[in-house]
Amino acid sequence: MVAIEGGKNAMTFKSLFYDLVVSRYYDDEVAEATADSRRRCVELLSIESGDIVLDLGCGSCLNHPFIAEAVGAEGRIIGLDASSAMLDLAEDRAREQGYRDKLKLIQGDARKMSELISESPDKVMTTLFFSVVPDWQSVFSASYRLLNAGGRYLVMDTFWEKPNLAARFLITRYAAKAAVPGFKPLEESCEDYYFENFPPDIEPGFYIAVGRKPLEN
């Protein structure tokens, strides 16, 4: 077990499910299949050297090798997740790939984000999380408040209004919901809003939505 900040009252039914079940197969099933989309997310987020990046619902932190390269020597990553088993995988990955010194892992319920994170990130990203987390709208609102004015926010997820059999299998396997419109708050709140399907020619795939928080007057 790794030493991780937070942890108190962090457990939810879904995080327990990820601890006991999903963490056993997540990386084997997801890492290679999502690598290109995660790389694309980091590209669209326009991370600069020295940035602080919040990876919300970071899981086993498959985003972090790409983020670590983008933030450079002076930048930092904050990873928040409720599953201790997934964060153990994240810890191992960071040590093996040499970016543990720029990574802060926090175990906790994202709905209690204001109690867990005190600093303001320059960028926020969340991948395959809003379709899983309870009360995703309040989670978005809390993380958006944390984001520095002028910072960029990115969401990558799935959106199936009428999921086929394969999609229903994935929904059950990862305790997700099919039709969570996690892109909508960005469309309504952000400047320079951009949306794409990735890969563009494969159905079903992922959507990627990104926008910039307006500068305060």
mmCIF file of C-alpha atoms in Angstrom:
data_model
loop_
_atom_site.group_PDB
_atom_site.id
_atom_site.type_symbol
_atom_site.label_atom_id
_atom_site.label_comp_id
_atom_site.label_asym_id
_atom_site.label_seq_id
_atom_site.Cartn_x
_atom_site.Cartn_y
_atom_site.Cartn_z
ATOM 1 C CA MET A 1 0.000 0.000 0.000
ATOM 2 C CA VAL A 2 1.383 3.399 -0.963
ATOM 3 C CA ALA A 3 1.355 6.506 1.178
ATOM 4 C CA ILE A 4 -1.304 8.784 -0.273
ATOM 5 C CA GLU A 5 -2.805 11.993 1.037
ATOM 6 C CA GLY A 6 -6.451 12.014 2.047
ATOM 7 C CA GLY A 7 -8.190 8.682 2.445
ATOM 8 C CA LYS A 8 -10.622 9.571 5.223
ATOM 9 C CA ASN A 9 -14.222 8.864 4.227
ATOM 10 C CA ALA A 10 -12.987 8.282 0.687
ATOM 11 C CA MET A 11 -14.699 4.949 0.070
ATOM 12 C CA THR A 12 -17.837 4.730 -2.010
ATOM 13 C CA PHE A 13 -19.559 1.664 -3.428
ATOM 14 C CA LYS A 14 -17.978 2.290 -6.818
ATOM 15 C CA SER A 15 -14.494 2.839 -5.409
ATOM 16 C CA LEU A 16 -14.856 -0.428 -3.493
ATOM 17 C CA PHE A 17 -15.880 -2.128 -6.740
ATOM 18 C CA TYR A 18 -12.804 -0.668 -8.453
ATOM 19 C CA ASP A 19 -10.597 -1.727 -5.521
ATOM 20 C CA LEU A 20 -11.784 -5.318 -5.487
ATOM 21 C CA VAL A 21 -12.656 -5.986 -9.132
ATOM 22 C CA VAL A 22 -11.802 -3.426 -11.803
ATOM 23 C CA SER A 23 -8.218 -2.778 -10.672
ATOM 24 C CA ARG A 24 -7.408 -6.412 -11.502
ATOM 25 C CA TYR A 25 -7.991 -5.962 -15.224
ATOM 26 C CA TYR A 26 -8.185 -2.208 -15.889
ATOM 27 C CA ASP A 27 -4.681 -1.550 -17.204
ATOM 28 C CA ASP A 28 -4.572 -4.738 -19.278
ATOM 29 C CA GLU A 29 -7.843 -3.841 -21.002
ATOM 30 C CA VAL A 30 -7.671 -0.069 -21.171
ATOM 31 C CA ALA A 31 -4.063 1.150 -21.376
ATOM 32 C CA GLU A 32 -3.288 0.283 -24.981
ATOM 33 C CA ALA A 33 -6.833 0.909 -26.225
ATOM 34 C CA THR A 34 -6.872 4.481 -24.903
ATOM 35 C CA ALA A 35 -3.230 5.550 -25.326
ATOM 36 C CA ASP A 36 -3.818 7.524 -28.529
ATOM 37 C CA SER A 37 -6.861 9.302 -27.118
ATOM 38 C CA ARG A 38 -5.001 10.236 -23.927
ATOM 39 C CA ARG A 39 -2.097 11.576 -25.971
ATOM 40 C CA ARG A 40 -4.599 13.610 -27.984
ATOM 41 C CA CYS A 41 -6.133 14.975 -24.771
ATOM 42 C CA VAL A 42 -2.787 16.261 -23.530
ATOM 43 C CA GLU A 43 -2.171 17.863 -26.924
ATOM 44 C CA LEU A 44 -5.562 19.651 -26.887
ATOM 45 C CA LEU A 45 -5.103 20.774 -23.282
ATOM 46 C CA SER A 46 -2.122 22.909 -24.397
ATOM 47 C CA ILE A 47 -0.095 22.154 -21.279
ATOM 48 C CA GLU A 48 2.910 24.439 -20.797
ATOM 49 C CA SER A 49 6.147 23.782 -18.978
ATOM 50 C CA GLY A 50 5.667 24.562 -15.285
ATOM 51 C CA ASP A 51 1.897 24.023 -15.255
ATOM 52 C CA ILE A 52 0.018 22.398 -12.398
ATOM 53 C CA VAL A 53 -2.383 19.845 -13.891
ATOM 54 C CA LEU A 54 -5.256 18.284 -11.953
ATOM 55 C CA ASP A 55 -6.174 14.821 -13.240
ATOM 56 C CA LEU A 56 -9.631 14.298 -11.796
ATOM 57 C CA GLY A 57 -10.654 10.671 -11.245
ATOM 58 C CA CYS A 58 -7.147 9.708 -12.284
ATOM 59 C CA GLY A 59 -7.520 5.964 -11.597
ATOM 60 C CA SER A 60 -4.270 4.167 -12.364
ATOM 61 C CA CYS A 61 -2.993 7.404 -13.951
ATOM 62 C CA LEU A 62 -2.685 6.309 -17.555
ATOM 63 C CA ASN A 63 -2.680 10.018 -18.467
ATOM 64 C CA HIS A 64 0.349 10.843 -16.365
ATOM 65 C CA PRO A 65 3.249 9.723 -18.577
ATOM 66 C CA PHE A 66 1.951 12.121 -21.252
ATOM 67 C CA ILE A 67 1.281 14.930 -18.753
ATOM 68 C CA ALA A 68 4.664 14.498 -17.050
ATOM 69 C CA GLU A 69 6.470 15.084 -20.315
ATOM 70 C CA ALA A 70 4.372 18.163 -21.083
ATOM 71 C CA VAL A 71 4.761 19.925 -17.703
ATOM 72 C CA GLY A 72 8.533 19.641 -17.783
ATOM 73 C CA ALA A 73 10.910 19.725 -14.845
ATOM 74 C CA GLU A 74 9.097 22.515 -12.967
ATOM 75 C CA GLY A 75 5.506 21.378 -13.467
ATOM 76 C CA ARG A 76 3.406 19.171 -11.227
ATOM 77 C CA ILE A 77 0.509 16.714 -11.461
ATOM 78 C CA ILE A 78 -2.265 16.281 -8.900
ATOM 79 C CA GLY A 79 -4.122 12.981 -9.190
ATOM 80 C CA LEU A 80 -7.390 12.526 -7.286
ATOM 81 C CA ASP A 81 -9.219 9.209 -7.057
ATOM 82 C CA ALA A 82 -11.303 7.326 -4.493
ATOM 83 C CA SER A 83 -9.837 3.865 -5.196
ATOM 84 C CA SER A 84 -6.711 2.984 -3.240
ATOM 85 C CA ALA A 85 -5.990 -0.025 -5.453
ATOM 86 C CA MET A 86 -6.035 2.114 -8.588
ATOM 87 C CA LEU A 87 -3.740 4.636 -6.916
ATOM 88 C CA ASP A 88 -1.341 1.818 -6.012
ATOM 89 C CA LEU A 89 -1.074 1.105 -9.738
ATOM 90 C CA ALA A 90 -0.493 4.812 -10.332
ATOM 91 C CA GLU A 91 2.283 4.912 -7.753
ATOM 92 C CA ASP A 92 4.039 1.951 -9.360
ATOM 93 C CA ARG A 93 3.781 3.512 -12.827
ATOM 94 C CA ALA A 94 5.193 6.850 -11.646
ATOM 95 C CA ARG A 95 8.178 5.222 -9.970
ATOM 96 C CA GLU A 96 8.904 2.949 -12.934
ATOM 97 C CA GLN A 97 8.716 5.838 -15.416
ATOM 98 C CA GLY A 98 10.594 8.374 -13.317
ATOM 99 C CA TYR A 99 8.108 11.166 -12.618
ATOM 100 C CA ARG A 100 7.087 10.375 -9.017
ATOM 101 C CA ASP A 101 8.745 13.553 -7.732
ATOM 102 C CA LYS A 102 6.307 15.762 -9.673
ATOM 103 C CA LEU A 103 3.171 13.756 -8.752
ATOM 104 C CA LYS A 104 0.829 14.323 -5.804
ATOM 105 C CA LEU A 105 -1.719 11.531 -5.303
ATOM 106 C CA ILE A 106 -4.835 12.157 -3.225
ATOM 107 C CA GLN A 107 -7.312 9.478 -2.244
ATOM 108 C CA GLY A 108 -10.769 10.888 -1.709
ATOM 109 C CA ASP A 109 -14.340 11.350 -2.866
ATOM 110 C CA ALA A 110 -14.349 13.936 -5.668
ATOM 111 C CA ARG A 111 -17.610 15.307 -4.297
ATOM 112 C CA LYS A 112 -15.575 16.535 -1.293
ATOM 113 C CA MET A 113 -12.897 18.100 -3.474
ATOM 114 C CA SER A 114 -12.824 21.407 -1.601
ATOM 115 C CA GLU A 115 -11.674 19.537 1.525
ATOM 116 C CA LEU A 116 -8.936 17.684 -0.339
ATOM 117 C CA ILE A 117 -7.314 20.181 -2.713
ATOM 118 C CA SER A 118 -6.177 23.630 -1.623
ATOM 119 C CA GLU A 119 -4.202 24.810 -4.657
ATOM 120 C CA SER A 120 -5.496 26.076 -7.987
ATOM 121 C CA PRO A 121 -4.437 24.149 -11.090
ATOM 122 C CA ASP A 122 -3.602 25.716 -14.435
ATOM 123 C CA LYS A 123 -5.246 22.832 -16.289
ATOM 124 C CA VAL A 124 -7.907 20.258 -15.361
ATOM 125 C CA MET A 125 -8.544 17.044 -17.233
ATOM 126 C CA THR A 126 -10.822 14.113 -16.591
ATOM 127 C CA THR A 127 -10.930 10.977 -18.701
ATOM 128 C CA LEU A 128 -13.613 8.288 -18.455
ATOM 129 C CA PHE A 129 -14.719 9.658 -15.111
ATOM 130 C CA PHE A 130 -17.932 11.666 -15.424
ATOM 131 C CA SER A 131 -19.682 8.519 -16.691
ATOM 132 C CA VAL A 132 -18.662 6.780 -13.451
ATOM 133 C CA VAL A 133 -18.648 9.324 -10.607
ATOM 134 C CA PRO A 134 -21.869 9.990 -8.653
ATOM 135 C CA ASP A 135 -23.265 13.528 -8.995
ATOM 136 C CA TRP A 136 -20.922 14.452 -11.824
ATOM 137 C CA GLN A 137 -22.393 17.952 -12.213
ATOM 138 C CA SER A 138 -21.345 19.015 -8.713
ATOM 139 C CA VAL A 139 -17.923 17.420 -9.270
ATOM 140 C CA PHE A 140 -17.511 19.506 -12.407
ATOM 141 C CA SER A 141 -18.594 22.684 -10.609
ATOM 142 C CA ALA A 142 -16.157 22.140 -7.746
ATOM 143 C CA SER A 143 -13.228 21.441 -10.052
ATOM 144 C CA TYR A 144 -14.109 24.362 -12.323
ATOM 145 C CA ARG A 145 -14.040 26.695 -9.317
ATOM 146 C CA LEU A 146 -10.533 25.469 -8.488
ATOM 147 C CA LEU A 147 -9.233 26.106 -12.006
ATOM 148 C CA ASN A 148 -7.265 29.305 -12.487
ATOM 149 C CA ALA A 149 -8.931 31.954 -14.639
ATOM 150 C CA GLY A 150 -7.692 31.500 -18.171
ATOM 151 C CA GLY A 151 -6.953 27.837 -17.518
ATOM 152 C CA ARG A 152 -8.151 25.039 -19.750
ATOM 153 C CA TYR A 153 -10.516 22.200 -18.819
ATOM 154 C CA LEU A 154 -10.803 18.954 -20.803
ATOM 155 C CA VAL A 155 -13.231 16.042 -20.622
ATOM 156 C CA MET A 156 -12.825 12.740 -22.450
ATOM 157 C CA ASP A 157 -15.569 10.172 -22.077
ATOM 158 C CA THR A 158 -18.196 8.091 -23.838
ATOM 159 C CA PHE A 159 -21.738 9.158 -24.691
ATOM 160 C CA TRP A 160 -24.169 6.533 -25.923
ATOM 161 C CA GLU A 161 -27.817 7.570 -25.978
ATOM 162 C CA LYS A 162 -28.746 4.122 -27.336
ATOM 163 C CA PRO A 163 -25.901 1.764 -26.355
ATOM 164 C CA ASN A 164 -25.507 -1.413 -28.362
ATOM 165 C CA LEU A 165 -24.732 -4.791 -26.803
ATOM 166 C CA ALA A 166 -20.961 -4.199 -26.722
ATOM 167 C CA ALA A 167 -21.446 -0.811 -25.092
ATOM 168 C CA ARG A 168 -23.790 -2.297 -22.494
ATOM 169 C CA PHE A 169 -21.121 -4.859 -21.608
ATOM 170 C CA LEU A 170 -18.555 -2.102 -21.061
ATOM 171 C CA ILE A 171 -21.004 -0.043 -19.016
ATOM 172 C CA THR A 172 -21.572 -2.975 -16.670
ATOM 173 C CA ARG A 173 -17.903 -3.985 -16.517
ATOM 174 C CA TYR A 174 -16.768 -0.493 -15.494
ATOM 175 C CA ALA A 175 -19.847 0.549 -13.469
ATOM 176 C CA ALA A 176 -20.502 3.429 -15.854
ATOM 177 C CA LYS A 177 -23.530 5.229 -17.244
ATOM 178 C CA ALA A 178 -24.198 5.423 -20.958
ATOM 179 C CA ALA A 179 -25.529 8.920 -21.584
ATOM 180 C CA VAL A 180 -23.806 11.396 -19.278
ATOM 181 C CA PRO A 181 -23.304 14.643 -21.264
ATOM 182 C CA GLY A 182 -20.067 15.657 -19.562
ATOM 183 C CA PHE A 183 -19.252 18.011 -22.418
ATOM 184 C CA LYS A 184 -22.268 20.241 -21.774
ATOM 185 C CA PRO A 185 -20.852 22.299 -18.848
ATOM 186 C CA LEU A 186 -17.797 23.171 -20.919
ATOM 187 C CA GLU A 187 -19.936 24.199 -23.859
ATOM 188 C CA GLU A 188 -21.969 26.459 -21.569
ATOM 189 C CA SER A 189 -19.166 27.889 -19.393
ATOM 190 C CA CYS A 190 -15.968 28.075 -21.414
ATOM 191 C CA GLU A 191 -14.464 30.190 -24.136
ATOM 192 C CA ASP A 192 -12.740 28.644 -27.158
ATOM 193 C CA TYR A 193 -14.898 25.542 -26.768
ATOM 194 C CA TYR A 194 -13.859 22.645 -28.990
ATOM 195 C CA PHE A 195 -15.387 19.176 -29.439
ATOM 196 C CA GLU A 196 -14.296 16.160 -31.433
ATOM 197 C CA ASN A 197 -14.968 12.457 -31.652
ATOM 198 C CA PHE A 198 -11.872 10.311 -31.307
ATOM 199 C CA PRO A 199 -11.054 8.380 -33.355
ATOM 200 C CA PRO A 200 -13.176 10.331 -35.848
ATOM 201 C CA ASP A 201 -14.074 7.313 -37.996
ATOM 202 C CA ILE A 202 -14.862 4.674 -35.357
ATOM 203 C CA GLU A 203 -18.203 4.190 -33.626
ATOM 204 C CA PRO A 204 -18.460 3.923 -30.707
ATOM 205 C CA GLY A 205 -15.368 5.846 -29.665
ATOM 206 C CA PHE A 206 -14.703 8.705 -27.275
ATOM 207 C CA TYR A 207 -15.599 12.347 -27.307
ATOM 208 C CA ILE A 208 -13.055 14.978 -26.290
ATOM 209 C CA ALA A 209 -14.301 18.398 -25.220
ATOM 210 C CA VAL A 210 -12.069 21.256 -24.102
ATOM 211 C CA GLY A 211 -12.454 24.956 -23.307
ATOM 212 C CA ARG A 212 -10.846 27.879 -21.519
ATOM 213 C CA LYS A 213 -12.181 29.396 -18.299
ATOM 214 C CA PRO A 214 -12.792 33.106 -18.960
ATOM 215 C CA LEU A 215 -10.431 35.619 -17.410
ATOM 216 C CA GLU A 216 -11.853 37.381 -14.391
ATOM 217 C CA ASN A 217 -12.664 41.064 -14.792
#
